Amino acid sequence: PADGPAAADDKGEAYWRDRMRPLRERLDSVRALADDTKRRAEVLMRAADRCFMIGVVCADYTESLRLTEEHKVLLADVAHAEQDVAALEEEARRAGVPPGWLRE
């Protein structure tokens, strides 16, 4: 069979699910990593605040800052993964694919 948008109507449910699955898995994975990184940064910052209260600078502060920066990068990855999912949803919509075919 031919490939490309014109041939999309010839693709079955398995084809669309197989294309969407890795996109959703990536989105779920990067979201979970971003959430975990944010949580770890917040825990370390609370620990660093306790150090500051007694007049000590601890490594938790530096690690918290690093994780906060990492979280920003991960948020951009989440946005890209969301765009990838949305783009495939739009492609499927234009091809007349039933929305249920893209769900798991």
JSON list of C-alpha atoms in Angstrom, two decimals:
[
{"chain": "A", "resi": 1, "resn": "PRO", "atom": "CA", "xyz": [0.00, 0.00, 0.00]},
{"chain": "A", "resi": 2, "resn": "ALA", "atom": "CA", "xyz": [1.04, 3.58, -0.63]},
{"chain": "A", "resi": 3, "resn": "ASP", "atom": "CA", "xyz": [2.18, 5.79, 2.21]},
{"chain": "A", "resi": 4, "resn": "GLY", "atom": "CA", "xyz": [1.30, 9.41, 3.00]},
{"chain": "A", "resi": 5, "resn": "PRO", "atom": "CA", "xyz": [-1.82, 11.36, 3.87]},
{"chain": "A", "resi": 6, "resn": "ALA", "atom": "CA", "xyz": [-3.79, 10.13, 0.84]},
{"chain": "A", "resi": 7, "resn": "ALA", "atom": "CA", "xyz": [-3.27, 6.53, 1.93]},
{"chain": "A", "resi": 8, "resn": "ALA", "atom": "CA", "xyz": [-4.23, 7.18, 5.56]},
{"chain": "A", "resi": 9, "resn": "ASP", "atom": "CA", "xyz": [-7.81, 6.07, 4.91]},
{"chain": "A", "resi": 10, "resn": "ASP", "atom": "CA", "xyz": [-6.48, 2.59, 4.04]},
{"chain": "A", "resi": 11, "resn": "LYS", "atom": "CA", "xyz": [-4.86, 2.20, 7.46]},
{"chain": "A", "resi": 12, "resn": "GLY", "atom": "CA", "xyz": [-6.67, 0.22, 10.11]},
{"chain": "A", "resi": 13, "resn": "GLU", "atom": "CA", "xyz": [-7.11, 0.66, 13.83]},
{"chain": "A", "resi": 14, "resn": "ALA", "atom": "CA", "xyz": [-3.89, -1.23, 14.68]},
{"chain": "A", "resi": 15, "resn": "TYR", "atom": "CA", "xyz": [-1.87, 1.11, 12.44]},
{"chain": "A", "resi": 16, "resn": "TRP", "atom": "CA", "xyz": [-3.15, 4.21, 14.26]},
{"chain": "A", "resi": 17, "resn": "ARG", "atom": "CA", "xyz": [-2.82, 2.68, 17.73]},
{"chain": "A", "resi": 18, "resn": "ASP", "atom": "CA", "xyz": [0.74, 1.60, 16.93]},
{"chain": "A", "resi": 19, "resn": "ARG", "atom": "CA", "xyz": [1.62, 5.13, 15.88]},
{"chain": "A", "resi": 20, "resn": "MET", "atom": "CA", "xyz": [0.00, 6.76, 18.91]},
{"chain": "A", "resi": 21, "resn": "ARG", "atom": "CA", "xyz": [1.25, 4.34, 21.57]},
{"chain": "A", "resi": 22, "resn": "PRO", "atom": "CA", "xyz": [4.91, 5.48, 21.62]},
{"chain": "A", "resi": 23, "resn": "LEU", "atom": "CA", "xyz": [3.87, 9.13, 21.56]},
{"chain": "A", "resi": 24, "resn": "ARG", "atom": "CA", "xyz": [1.59, 8.70, 24.58]},
{"chain": "A", "resi": 25, "resn": "GLU", "atom": "CA", "xyz": [4.19, 6.56, 26.37]},
{"chain": "A", "resi": 26, "resn": "ARG", "atom": "CA", "xyz": [6.81, 9.27, 25.84]},
{"chain": "A", "resi": 27, "resn": "LEU", "atom": "CA", "xyz": [4.39, 11.96, 27.06]},
{"chain": "A", "resi": 28, "resn": "ASP", "atom": "CA", "xyz": [3.50, 9.95, 30.18]},
{"chain": "A", "resi": 29, "resn": "SER", "atom": "CA", "xyz": [7.16, 9.21, 30.88]},
{"chain": "A", "resi": 30, "resn": "VAL", "atom": "CA", "xyz": [8.42, 12.77, 30.51]},
{"chain": "A", "resi": 31, "resn": "ARG", "atom": "CA", "xyz": [5.48, 14.11, 32.56]},
{"chain": "A", "resi": 32, "resn": "ALA", "atom": "CA", "xyz": [6.27, 11.66, 35.38]},
{"chain": "A", "resi": 33, "resn": "LEU", "atom": "CA", "xyz": [9.95, 12.58, 35.25]},
{"chain": "A", "resi": 34, "resn": "ALA", "atom": "CA", "xyz": [9.14, 16.31, 35.33]},
{"chain": "A", "resi": 35, "resn": "ASP", "atom": "CA", "xyz": [6.80, 15.82, 38.30]},
{"chain": "A", "resi": 36, "resn": "ASP", "atom": "CA", "xyz": [9.39, 13.74, 40.17]},
{"chain": "A", "resi": 37, "resn": "THR", "atom": "CA", "xyz": [12.15, 16.25, 39.46]},
{"chain": "A", "resi": 38, "resn": "LYS", "atom": "CA", "xyz": [10.00, 19.12, 40.74]},
{"chain": "A", "resi": 39, "resn": "ARG", "atom": "CA", "xyz": [9.11, 17.17, 43.89]},
{"chain": "A", "resi": 40, "resn": "ARG", "atom": "CA", "xyz": [12.78, 16.32, 44.57]},
{"chain": "A", "resi": 41, "resn": "ALA", "atom": "CA", "xyz": [13.80, 19.95, 44.04]},
{"chain": "A", "resi": 42, "resn": "GLU", "atom": "CA", "xyz": [11.15, 21.11, 46.52]},
{"chain": "A", "resi": 43, "resn": "VAL", "atom": "CA", "xyz": [12.23, 18.57, 49.15]},
{"chain": "A", "resi": 44, "resn": "LEU", "atom": "CA", "xyz": [15.88, 19.63, 48.81]},
{"chain": "A", "resi": 45, "resn": "MET", "atom": "CA", "xyz": [14.97, 23.32, 48.98]},
{"chain": "A", "resi": 46, "resn": "ARG", "atom": "CA", "xyz": [13.11, 22.73, 52.24]},
{"chain": "A", "resi": 47, "resn": "ALA", "atom": "CA", "xyz": [16.21, 20.98, 53.59]},
{"chain": "A", "resi": 48, "resn": "ALA", "atom": "CA", "xyz": [18.39, 23.86, 52.37]},
{"chain": "A", "resi": 49, "resn": "ASP", "atom": "CA", "xyz": [16.08, 26.35, 54.09]},
{"chain": "A", "resi": 50, "resn": "ARG", "atom": "CA", "xyz": [16.69, 24.55, 57.38]},
{"chain": "A", "resi": 51, "resn": "CYS", "atom": "CA", "xyz": [20.45, 24.85, 56.79]},
{"chain": "A", "resi": 52, "resn": "PHE", "atom": "CA", "xyz": [20.12, 28.57, 56.03]},
{"chain": "A", "resi": 53, "resn": "MET", "atom": "CA", "xyz": [18.17, 29.09, 59.27]},
{"chain": "A", "resi": 54, "resn": "ILE", "atom": "CA", "xyz": [21.20, 27.94, 61.24]},
{"chain": "A", "resi": 55, "resn": "GLY", "atom": "CA", "xyz": [23.58, 29.91, 59.03]},
{"chain": "A", "resi": 56, "resn": "VAL", "atom": "CA", "xyz": [24.98, 27.06, 56.93]},
{"chain": "A", "resi": 57, "resn": "VAL", "atom": "CA", "xyz": [24.98, 26.69, 53.14]},
{"chain": "A", "resi": 58, "resn": "CYS", "atom": "CA", "xyz": [24.46, 23.03, 52.29]},
{"chain": "A", "resi": 59, "resn": "ALA", "atom": "CA", "xyz": [24.74, 21.00, 49.12]},
{"chain": "A", "resi": 60, "resn": "ASP", "atom": "CA", "xyz": [20.96, 20.53, 49.08]},
{"chain": "A", "resi": 61, "resn": "TYR", "atom": "CA", "xyz": [20.61, 24.12, 47.87]},
{"chain": "A", "resi": 62, "resn": "THR", "atom": "CA", "xyz": [22.86, 23.63, 44.85]},
{"chain": "A", "resi": 63, "resn": "GLU", "atom": "CA", "xyz": [21.19, 20.34, 43.97]},
{"chain": "A", "resi": 64, "resn": "SER", "atom": "CA", "xyz": [17.76, 21.94, 44.31]},
{"chain": "A", "resi": 65, "resn": "LEU", "atom": "CA", "xyz": [18.77, 24.68, 41.87]},
{"chain": "A", "resi": 66, "resn": "ARG", "atom": "CA", "xyz": [20.10, 22.08, 39.43]},
{"chain": "A", "resi": 67, "resn": "LEU", "atom": "CA", "xyz": [16.88, 20.08, 39.64]},
{"chain": "A", "resi": 68, "resn": "THR", "atom": "CA", "xyz": [14.80, 23.23, 39.17]},
{"chain": "A", "resi": 69, "resn": "GLU", "atom": "CA", "xyz": [16.69, 23.97, 35.94]},
{"chain": "A", "resi": 70, "resn": "GLU", "atom": "CA", "xyz": [16.29, 20.33, 34.87]},
{"chain": "A", "resi": 71, "resn": "HIS", "atom": "CA", "xyz": [12.56, 20.64, 35.55]},
{"chain": "A", "resi": 72, "resn": "LYS", "atom": "CA", "xyz": [12.35, 23.62, 33.16]},
{"chain": "A", "resi": 73, "resn": "VAL", "atom": "CA", "xyz": [13.97, 21.55, 30.41]},
{"chain": "A", "resi": 74, "resn": "LEU", "atom": "CA", "xyz": [11.61, 18.66, 31.12]},
{"chain": "A", "resi": 75, "resn": "LEU", "atom": "CA", "xyz": [8.61, 20.99, 30.89]},
{"chain": "A", "resi": 76, "resn": "ALA", "atom": "CA", "xyz": [9.74, 21.89, 27.37]},
{"chain": "A", "resi": 77, "resn": "ASP", "atom": "CA", "xyz": [9.98, 18.16, 26.60]},
{"chain": "A", "resi": 78, "resn": "VAL", "atom": "CA", "xyz": [6.43, 17.71, 27.92]},
{"chain": "A", "resi": 79, "resn": "ALA", "atom": "CA", "xyz": [5.23, 20.51, 25.63]},
{"chain": "A", "resi": 80, "resn": "HIS", "atom": "CA", "xyz": [6.92, 18.89, 22.61]},
{"chain": "A", "resi": 81, "resn": "ALA", "atom": "CA", "xyz": [5.45, 15.48, 23.47]},
{"chain": "A", "resi": 82, "resn": "GLU", "atom": "CA", "xyz": [1.98, 17.07, 23.80]},
{"chain": "A", "resi": 83, "resn": "GLN", "atom": "CA", "xyz": [2.45, 18.69, 20.38]},
{"chain": "A", "resi": 84, "resn": "ASP", "atom": "CA", "xyz": [3.42, 15.33, 18.86]},
{"chain": "A", "resi": 85, "resn": "VAL", "atom": "CA", "xyz": [0.27, 13.70, 20.27]},
{"chain": "A", "resi": 86, "resn": "ALA", "atom": "CA", "xyz": [-1.89, 16.60, 19.09]},
{"chain": "A", "resi": 87, "resn": "ALA", "atom": "CA", "xyz": [-0.33, 16.49, 15.61]},
{"chain": "A", "resi": 88, "resn": "LEU", "atom": "CA", "xyz": [-1.11, 12.78, 15.22]},
{"chain": "A", "resi": 89, "resn": "GLU", "atom": "CA", "xyz": [-4.64, 13.35, 16.54]},
{"chain": "A", "resi": 90, "resn": "GLU", "atom": "CA", "xyz": [-5.10, 16.07, 13.91]},
{"chain": "A", "resi": 91, "resn": "GLU", "atom": "CA", "xyz": [-3.65, 13.86, 11.17]},
{"chain": "A", "resi": 92, "resn": "ALA", "atom": "CA", "xyz": [-6.03, 11.07, 12.18]},
{"chain": "A", "resi": 93, "resn": "ARG", "atom": "CA", "xyz": [-8.97, 13.48, 12.33]},
{"chain": "A", "resi": 94, "resn": "ARG", "atom": "CA", "xyz": [-8.23, 14.71, 8.79]},
{"chain": "A", "resi": 95, "resn": "ALA", "atom": "CA", "xyz": [-8.02, 11.08, 7.64]},
{"chain": "A", "resi": 96, "resn": "GLY", "atom": "CA", "xyz": [-11.44, 10.35, 9.12]},
{"chain": "A", "resi": 97, "resn": "VAL", "atom": "CA", "xyz": [-10.11, 7.98, 11.78]},
{"chain": "A", "resi": 98, "resn": "PRO", "atom": "CA", "xyz": [-12.54, 7.32, 14.65]},
{"chain": "A", "resi": 99, "resn": "PRO", "atom": "CA", "xyz": [-11.17, 8.99, 17.83]},
{"chain": "A", "resi": 100, "resn": "GLY", "atom": "CA", "xyz": [-11.43, 5.71, 19.75]},
{"chain": "A", "resi": 101, "resn": "TRP", "atom": "CA", "xyz": [-8.73, 4.20, 17.56]},
{"chain": "A", "resi": 102, "resn": "LEU", "atom": "CA", "xyz": [-6.15, 6.47, 19.18]},
{"chain": "A", "resi": 103, "resn": "ARG", "atom": "CA", "xyz": [-7.11, 5.59, 22.74]},
{"chain": "A", "resi": 104, "resn": "GLU", "atom": "CA", "xyz": [-5.80, 2.70, 24.76]}
]
